Amino acid sequence: MRTLAIIGSGPAGFYTAEAALKAMGEHVRIDIIDRLPTPYGLIRAGVAPDHQSIKAVSRRYDQVAADPRVRFLGNVAIGTDISATELTGIYDDVVLAVGAPQDRPLGVPGAELPGVVGSAAFVGWYNGHPDFRDLAPPLGVESAVVVGNGNVAIDCARILAKTVAELQDSDIVNHALDPLAQSKVRRVHVLGRRGPHQASFTLKEVGELGELARATPLVRAADFPPAEEDGWLDSGQRRVVEVLRKFAAAGPDAAKPVTISLDFFRRPLRVIGRSHVEALEVMKTRLDEDGQAIDTGETETIPCGLVVAAIGYRSTPIPGVPFDETAGRFVNVDGLIAPGLWCVGWARRGPSGTIGTNRPDGFALVERIAATPVAGGKPGRAGIDALLAARGVQVADFADWQMIDALEVSRARTGAPREKIVALEELRAVFAG
């Protein structure tokens, strides 16, 4: 019997568990461990609340969790309740599937000013992650800047621009919906260092910007290369550029009070302000012959009271586990960190790809694990249960999560799928009796 601990209950964790069940059959027992009492990681707290169809993938994870060979152990923090070294002594294999929950810093002068927030924090705030429930981003300002040209940047801009009616049937939490209802933001700038051909958002994300009730997407026609160069793009990117060209041709809509300006060829230079954000100075860029952004020497200033940095994520270091500070992920070779210790998903490769990308990653890792012999004899479930009980850790199992789930659904406002419980103490009160 092979014992496997998967640390993290997001997509990478559940896909790895699914792969292990298929590859190892009745000869495996899997514990999925998470520091929160609630599973699903990025699906619950990272996917935009108005993208419910994407969140539906959790039903697949439910099937994995229901397998008698699998347990969910929530409310267990690695590095606090139990160490990585202790885990490798208890299980034959330990897989770190902890994702990349920390924001990469903006890294410009003034980035420490109030009003500068990372996208992980901002997304966590409106998605009800307990770590960010008290974020309180400044929304009583006319202008906001989102730095980044990926899907998360577009998500942040869209949430800032939507009406309450457009968000009503999502699972955005009320502590975010109420301030957004009173928001004074009327101009949202989305900055990208390069041009439309290099933007990394997808067709769905950019297309939604053209369907907003009160907001118009704006693109400078001068930012595009000649139309014949669109033919060099792959089909997906070409369709994205087609939508962007339509935005540029349409221009502003006087009937819509909010604008979302996709400001290509701009990079942040410094945040301006004394006690809070007042503006962002940006450097205009251009592409060199290798397609890289280089400075033109020309700057401009964008007045704003909120800056959201959506420039990437990094994993959280774990004591005793080798970590690459530059790459923001664990040091590994094809997922192997040390004998019996592995990593998968964003913890392995950094924050790249989609949710679905984690499935082949998990299956490939399990192939390598299954091909690695183990001596056996480690205590597995009995070992961790005894250790956590001795330390007084109140573990949340999957039935406890189902109680939390039912309570959240019962609290939902009209039309919404749920109202999330955002305080750890309130979550713990559900399963602790």
Coordinates of C-alpha atoms in Angstrom, one line a residue:
M1 CA 0.0 0.0 0.0
R2 CA 1.5 3.3 -1.1
T3 CA 0.6 6.3 1.1
L4 CA 0.4 9.7 -0.6
A5 CA -0.1 13.2 0.9
I6 CA -1.0 16.0 -1.5
I7 CA -0.6 19.5 0.0
G8 CA -3.1 21.8 -1.5
S9 CA -6.7 21.1 -2.6
G10 CA -6.8 23.2 -5.7
P11 CA -6.9 22.0 -9.3
A12 CA -3.3 20.7 -9.3
G13 CA -4.0 18.8 -6.0
F14 CA -7.2 17.2 -7.2
Y15 CA -5.9 16.3 -10.6
T16 CA -2.9 14.6 -9.0
A17 CA -5.2 12.7 -6.7
E18 CA -7.4 11.6 -9.7
A19 CA -4.3 10.5 -11.6
A20 CA -3.0 8.5 -8.6
L21 CA -6.3 6.7 -8.2
K22 CA -6.3 5.6 -11.8
A23 CA -2.6 4.7 -11.9
M24 CA -2.3 2.9 -8.5
G25 CA -5.7 1.4 -8.1
E26 CA -6.4 -0.2 -4.7
H27 CA -2.8 0.1 -3.7
V28 CA -2.9 3.8 -2.7
R29 CA -4.3 5.8 0.1
I30 CA -4.4 9.6 -0.5
D31 CA -4.7 12.4 2.0
I32 CA -5.4 15.9 0.5
I33 CA -4.2 18.5 3.0
D34 CA -5.1 22.2 3.0
R35 CA -4.6 25.0 5.5
L36 CA -8.2 26.2 4.9
P37 CA -11.3 24.3 5.9
T38 CA -12.6 24.8 2.4
P39 CA -11.3 22.9 -0.7
Y40 CA -10.8 23.9 -4.3
G41 CA -8.2 26.6 -4.0
L42 CA -8.1 28.7 -7.1
I43 CA -11.5 27.5 -8.2
R44 CA -13.1 28.9 -5.1
A45 CA -11.0 32.0 -4.5
G46 CA -9.3 32.8 -7.8
V47 CA -11.7 32.3 -10.7
A48 CA -13.8 35.4 -11.3
P49 CA -17.1 35.2 -9.4
D50 CA -19.0 35.9 -12.6
H51 CA -17.5 32.9 -14.3
Q52 CA -19.6 30.2 -12.7
S53 CA -19.2 27.8 -15.6
I54 CA -15.5 27.5 -14.9
K55 CA -16.2 27.0 -11.2
A56 CA -18.3 24.0 -12.1
V57 CA -15.2 21.9 -12.5
S58 CA -15.3 21.4 -8.7
R59 CA -18.0 18.8 -9.3
R60 CA -15.3 16.6 -10.8
Y61 CA -13.2 17.1 -7.7
D62 CA -16.2 16.1 -5.6
Q63 CA -16.1 12.7 -7.3
V64 CA -12.4 12.3 -6.4
A65 CA -13.1 13.4 -2.8
A66 CA -15.9 10.8 -2.5
D67 CA -13.6 7.9 -3.3
P68 CA -12.9 5.9 -0.1
R69 CA -9.2 5.9 -0.9
V70 CA -9.1 9.7 -0.5
R71 CA -9.5 11.9 2.5
F72 CA -9.6 15.7 2.8
L73 CA -7.8 17.1 5.8
G74 CA -8.6 20.8 6.0
N75 CA -7.6 23.4 8.5
V76 CA -4.0 21.9 8.6
A77 CA -1.2 24.4 7.9
I78 CA 2.1 23.0 6.7
G79 CA 5.0 24.7 8.5
T80 CA 2.7 25.5 11.5
D81 CA 0.7 22.5 12.5
I82 CA 3.1 20.0 10.8
S83 CA 6.4 20.3 9.0
A84 CA 7.5 19.1 5.6
T85 CA 10.1 16.8 7.3
E86 CA 7.4 15.3 9.5
L87 CA 5.2 14.7 6.5
T88 CA 7.9 12.9 4.5
G89 CA 8.4 10.7 7.6
I90 CA 4.7 9.8 7.7
Y91 CA 4.0 9.2 4.0
D92 CA 5.8 7.4 1.2
D93 CA 5.3 10.4 -1.1
V94 CA 4.4 14.0 -0.4
V95 CA 3.3 16.3 -3.3
L96 CA 3.3 20.0 -2.9
A97 CA 0.4 21.4 -4.9
V98 CA 0.2 24.7 -3.0
G99 CA -0.1 26.9 -6.1
A100 CA 1.3 30.4 -6.2
P101 CA -0.9 32.5 -3.8
Q102 CA 1.5 35.4 -3.3
D103 CA 1.6 38.5 -5.5
R104 CA 4.8 39.5 -7.3
P105 CA 5.7 42.9 -6.1
L106 CA 5.3 45.9 -8.5
G107 CA 8.9 46.8 -7.8
V108 CA 8.8 50.5 -8.6
P109 CA 9.2 53.6 -6.3
G110 CA 6.1 54.4 -4.4
A111 CA 4.7 50.8 -4.6
E112 CA 4.3 50.7 -0.8
L113 CA 1.8 53.6 -0.8
P114 CA -1.8 52.8 0.4
G115 CA -3.9 52.2 -2.7
V116 CA -1.4 49.9 -4.4
V117 CA -2.6 46.3 -4.1
G118 CA -1.7 43.0 -5.7
S119 CA -4.2 41.2 -7.9
A120 CA -4.1 38.1 -5.6
A121 CA -5.2 40.3 -2.8
F122 CA -7.8 42.1 -4.8
V123 CA -9.2 39.0 -6.4
G124 CA -9.1 37.3 -2.9
W125 CA -11.0 40.2 -1.5
Y126 CA -14.0 40.1 -3.9
N127 CA -13.9 36.3 -3.9
G128 CA -14.1 36.0 -0.1
H129 CA -10.7 34.5 0.7
P130 CA -10.2 34.8 4.5
D131 CA -6.8 36.2 4.1
F132 CA -8.1 39.3 2.3
R133 CA -11.5 40.0 3.8
D134 CA -10.2 43.2 5.3
L135 CA -8.4 44.6 2.3
A136 CA -10.8 47.6 1.7
P137 CA -9.4 48.9 -1.6
P138 CA -10.0 52.6 -2.2
L139 CA -13.1 52.8 -4.5
G140 CA -14.0 56.4 -3.9
V141 CA -11.7 57.5 -6.7
E142 CA -12.4 58.3 -10.3
S143 CA -9.5 56.4 -11.9
A144 CA -7.9 53.0 -11.3
V145 CA -4.9 51.4 -13.1
V146 CA -4.5 47.6 -13.5
V147 CA -0.9 46.7 -14.4
G148 CA -0.7 43.6 -16.5
N149 CA -2.0 42.1 -19.8
G150 CA -3.3 38.7 -18.8
N151 CA -6.7 37.3 -17.9
V152 CA -6.4 38.3 -14.3
A153 CA -5.9 41.9 -15.2
I154 CA -9.0 41.8 -17.4
D155 CA -10.9 40.2 -14.6
C156 CA -10.0 42.9 -12.2
A157 CA -10.9 45.7 -14.7
R158 CA -14.2 44.0 -15.5
I159 CA -15.2 43.7 -11.9
L160 CA -14.4 47.3 -11.3
A161 CA -16.6 48.3 -14.3
K162 CA -19.6 46.1 -13.8
T163 CA -22.9 47.2 -12.3
V164 CA -24.3 45.6 -9.2
A165 CA -27.1 44.0 -11.4
E166 CA -24.4 42.4 -13.6
L167 CA -22.8 40.9 -10.5
Q168 CA -25.9 40.0 -8.6
D169 CA -26.1 36.3 -9.8
S170 CA -22.4 35.7 -9.2
D171 CA -20.8 34.4 -6.0
I172 CA -19.0 37.7 -5.3
V173 CA -19.2 38.3 -1.6
N174 CA -21.4 41.0 -0.1
H175 CA -18.4 42.7 1.6
A176 CA -17.1 43.5 -1.9
L177 CA -20.4 43.9 -3.7
D178 CA -21.6 46.6 -1.3
P179 CA -18.5 48.9 -1.7
L180 CA -18.5 48.2 -5.5
A181 CA -22.1 49.5 -5.6
Q182 CA -20.9 52.8 -4.2
S183 CA -17.7 52.9 -6.3
K184 CA -16.8 56.2 -7.9
V185 CA -14.4 54.6 -10.4
R186 CA -15.2 55.7 -13.9
R187 CA -11.9 55.2 -15.7
V188 CA -10.0 52.0 -15.7
H189 CA -6.6 51.7 -17.4
V190 CA -5.1 48.3 -18.2
L191 CA -1.3 48.6 -18.9
G192 CA 0.7 46.3 -21.0
R193 CA 4.5 46.6 -21.8
R194 CA 4.0 45.4 -25.3
G195 CA 1.3 45.6 -28.0
P196 CA -2.0 43.9 -29.0
H197 CA -0.1 41.0 -30.7
Q198 CA 1.6 40.1 -27.5
A199 CA -1.3 40.4 -25.1
S200 CA -1.9 37.2 -23.1
F201 CA -5.6 37.4 -22.4
T202 CA -8.0 35.0 -24.1
L203 CA -10.9 35.6 -26.5
K204 CA -13.5 35.0 -23.8
E205 CA -11.9 37.5 -21.4
V206 CA -11.4 40.3 -23.9
G207 CA -14.8 39.7 -25.6
E208 CA -16.7 40.3 -22.4
L209 CA -15.4 43.8 -22.2
G210 CA -17.6 44.6 -25.2
E211 CA -20.7 43.3 -23.5
L212 CA -20.7 45.5 -20.3
A213 CA -23.8 47.5 -19.4
R214 CA -22.1 50.7 -18.5
A215 CA -18.5 50.4 -19.7
T216 CA -16.8 50.9 -23.0
P217 CA -13.4 49.3 -23.9
L218 CA -11.0 51.7 -25.6
V219 CA -7.9 50.9 -27.7
R220 CA -5.6 53.2 -29.6
A221 CA -5.6 52.5 -33.3
A222 CA -2.0 53.6 -33.4
D223 CA -1.0 50.7 -31.2
F224 CA -1.6 48.1 -33.9
P225 CA 0.8 46.9 -36.5
P226 CA -0.3 46.8 -40.1
A227 CA -3.3 44.5 -40.5
E228 CA -1.5 42.1 -42.7
E229 CA 0.8 41.2 -39.8
D230 CA -2.2 39.6 -38.0
G231 CA -1.8 36.7 -40.4
W232 CA 1.4 35.7 -38.6
L233 CA -0.5 35.0 -35.4
D234 CA -2.0 31.7 -34.3
S235 CA -5.8 31.4 -34.7
G236 CA -6.6 32.2 -31.1
Q237 CA -4.5 35.3 -30.8
R238 CA -5.7 36.5 -34.2
R239 CA -9.3 36.4 -33.0
V240 CA -8.3 38.3 -29.9
V241 CA -6.7 41.0 -32.1
E242 CA -9.8 41.1 -34.3
V243 CA -11.8 42.0 -31.2
L244 CA -9.3 44.6 -30.2
R245 CA -9.4 46.2 -33.6
K246 CA -13.2 46.4 -33.4
F247 CA -12.9 48.2 -30.1
A248 CA -10.5 50.7 -31.6
A249 CA -12.8 51.3 -34.6
A250 CA -15.9 51.8 -32.4
G251 CA -14.3 54.3 -30.0
P252 CA -16.1 55.7 -26.9
D253 CA -19.8 55.3 -26.3
A254 CA -21.3 58.5 -24.8
A255 CA -24.1 56.5 -23.3
K256 CA -21.8 54.6 -21.1
P257 CA -20.1 56.5 -18.2
V258 CA -17.3 54.1 -17.6
T259 CA -14.3 53.5 -19.8
I260 CA -11.7 50.6 -19.8
S261 CA -8.6 51.8 -21.7
L262 CA -6.3 49.0 -22.8
D263 CA -3.1 51.0 -22.8
F264 CA -0.5 49.1 -24.7
F265 CA 3.2 50.0 -24.8
R266 CA 3.2 51.4 -21.3
R267 CA 5.1 50.2 -18.2
P268 CA 4.9 51.6 -14.7
L269 CA 7.8 53.8 -13.7
R270 CA 6.8 55.1 -10.3
V271 CA 3.7 55.6 -8.1
I272 CA 3.2 59.2 -7.2
G273 CA 1.6 60.3 -3.9
R274 CA 2.3 61.4 -0.4
S275 CA 0.0 59.6 2.0
H276 CA -1.8 57.5 -0.7
V277 CA -1.8 56.9 -4.5
E278 CA -2.4 60.0 -6.6
A279 CA -1.0 59.0 -10.0
L280 CA 1.1 56.5 -11.8
E281 CA 4.0 57.7 -14.0
V282 CA 4.5 55.3 -16.9
M283 CA 7.2 54.9 -19.6
K284 CA 6.1 54.6 -23.2
T285 CA 7.7 51.6 -24.9
R286 CA 8.1 50.1 -28.3
L287 CA 9.1 46.7 -29.7
D288 CA 12.7 46.0 -30.7
E289 CA 13.5 43.7 -33.6
D290 CA 13.3 40.7 -31.3
G291 CA 9.8 41.6 -30.1
Q292 CA 10.9 42.8 -26.7
A293 CA 9.6 46.0 -25.1
I294 CA 12.2 48.8 -24.8
D295 CA 11.8 52.3 -23.4
T296 CA 11.3 55.2 -25.7
G297 CA 12.3 57.8 -23.1
E298 CA 8.9 59.4 -23.3
T299 CA 6.8 59.3 -20.1
E300 CA 3.2 60.2 -19.2
T301 CA 1.3 60.5 -15.9
I302 CA -2.1 58.8 -15.3
P303 CA -4.0 60.3 -12.4
C304 CA -5.4 57.4 -10.2
G305 CA -6.3 56.5 -6.7
L306 CA -6.0 52.7 -7.0
V307 CA -3.3 50.6 -8.6
V308 CA -3.8 46.8 -9.0
A309 CA -0.6 44.9 -9.9
A310 CA -1.5 41.8 -11.9
I311 CA 2.0 41.0 -13.0
G312 CA 2.3 37.4 -11.7
Y313 CA 2.4 35.2 -8.7
R314 CA 4.8 33.2 -6.6
S315 CA 4.6 30.2 -4.3
T316 CA 4.9 30.6 -0.5
P317 CA 8.2 29.1 0.8
I318 CA 7.9 26.2 3.2
P319 CA 10.6 25.8 5.9
G320 CA 13.0 23.0 5.0
V321 CA 12.0 22.9 1.3
P322 CA 14.5 24.3 -1.3
F323 CA 13.0 27.4 -2.9
D324 CA 13.9 29.4 -6.0
E325 CA 13.4 33.1 -4.9
T326 CA 13.9 34.4 -8.5
A327 CA 11.4 32.1 -10.1
G328 CA 9.0 32.1 -7.1
R329 CA 8.7 28.3 -7.0
F330 CA 10.2 25.2 -5.4
V331 CA 13.5 23.9 -6.7
N332 CA 12.8 20.7 -8.6
V333 CA 13.8 18.5 -11.5
D334 CA 10.6 17.4 -13.4
G335 CA 8.6 17.7 -10.2
L336 CA 11.2 15.9 -7.9
I337 CA 12.4 18.1 -5.0
A338 CA 14.0 15.3 -2.9
P339 CA 13.4 11.6 -2.4
G340 CA 9.8 11.2 -1.5
L341 CA 9.1 15.0 -1.9
W342 CA 7.5 16.3 -5.1
C343 CA 5.7 19.3 -6.5
V344 CA 3.1 19.9 -9.2
G345 CA 1.2 22.7 -10.9
W346 CA 2.3 26.3 -10.3
A347 CA 4.4 25.1 -7.3
R348 CA 6.5 23.2 -9.9
R349 CA 6.5 25.4 -13.0
G350 CA 5.4 28.8 -11.8
P351 CA 2.1 30.5 -12.6
S352 CA 1.6 29.6 -16.2
G353 CA -1.2 27.9 -18.2
T354 CA -4.9 27.5 -17.5
I355 CA -6.7 25.5 -14.9
G356 CA -6.9 22.6 -17.3
T357 CA -3.1 22.6 -17.8
N358 CA -2.8 21.2 -14.3
R359 CA -4.4 17.9 -15.3
P360 CA -1.7 16.6 -17.7
D361 CA 0.8 18.0 -15.2
G362 CA -0.7 15.9 -12.4
F363 CA -0.9 12.8 -14.5
A364 CA 2.7 13.1 -15.7
L365 CA 3.9 13.5 -12.1
V366 CA 2.0 10.5 -11.0
E367 CA 3.7 8.4 -13.7
R368 CA 7.1 9.4 -12.3
I369 CA 5.9 8.7 -8.7
A370 CA 4.5 5.3 -9.6
A371 CA 7.8 4.4 -11.4
T372 CA 9.8 5.2 -8.2
P373 CA 10.0 2.3 -5.7
V374 CA 9.4 2.9 -2.0
A375 CA 10.5 0.9 1.0
G376 CA 7.1 1.2 2.6
G377 CA 6.4 0.8 6.3
K378 CA 5.6 4.4 7.0
P379 CA 2.5 5.0 9.2
G380 CA 0.5 7.1 6.7
R381 CA -3.0 8.0 8.0
A382 CA -2.5 6.6 11.5
G383 CA 0.7 8.7 11.8
I384 CA -0.8 12.0 10.9
D385 CA -4.0 11.4 12.8
A386 CA -2.1 10.7 16.0
L387 CA 0.3 13.7 15.5
L388 CA -2.5 16.2 14.8
A389 CA -4.6 14.9 17.6
A390 CA -1.6 15.3 20.0
R391 CA -1.2 18.9 18.9
G392 CA -4.9 19.7 19.2
V393 CA -5.4 20.5 15.6
Q394 CA -9.1 20.6 14.7
V395 CA -9.2 18.9 11.3
A396 CA -12.0 19.6 8.8
D397 CA -12.9 16.6 6.7
F398 CA -15.0 16.5 3.5
A399 CA -18.2 16.1 5.4
D400 CA -17.4 19.3 7.4
W401 CA -16.8 21.1 4.1
Q402 CA -20.2 19.9 2.9
M403 CA -21.8 21.4 6.0
I404 CA -20.0 24.7 5.2
D405 CA -21.2 24.4 1.6
A406 CA -24.8 23.9 2.6
L407 CA -24.7 26.9 5.0
E408 CA -23.2 29.2 2.3
V409 CA -25.8 28.1 -0.2
S410 CA -28.6 28.8 2.4
R411 CA -27.2 32.3 3.0
A412 CA -27.2 33.3 -0.7
R413 CA -28.8 36.6 -1.8
T414 CA -31.5 36.2 -4.5
G415 CA -30.1 34.8 -7.7
A416 CA -26.6 34.1 -6.3
P417 CA -25.2 30.5 -5.9
R418 CA -23.9 31.2 -2.4
E419 CA -22.7 33.7 0.2
K420 CA -19.3 32.6 1.3
I421 CA -18.2 32.5 4.9
V422 CA -15.1 34.7 4.9
A423 CA -13.9 34.6 8.5
L424 CA -11.8 31.6 9.6
E425 CA -13.2 31.6 13.1
E426 CA -16.8 31.4 11.6
L427 CA -15.7 28.6 9.3
R428 CA -14.2 26.7 12.1
A429 CA -17.3 27.2 14.3
V430 CA -19.3 25.2 11.7
F431 CA -17.3 22.0 11.9
A432 CA -16.0 22.3 15.5
G433 CA -19.5 22.2 16.8

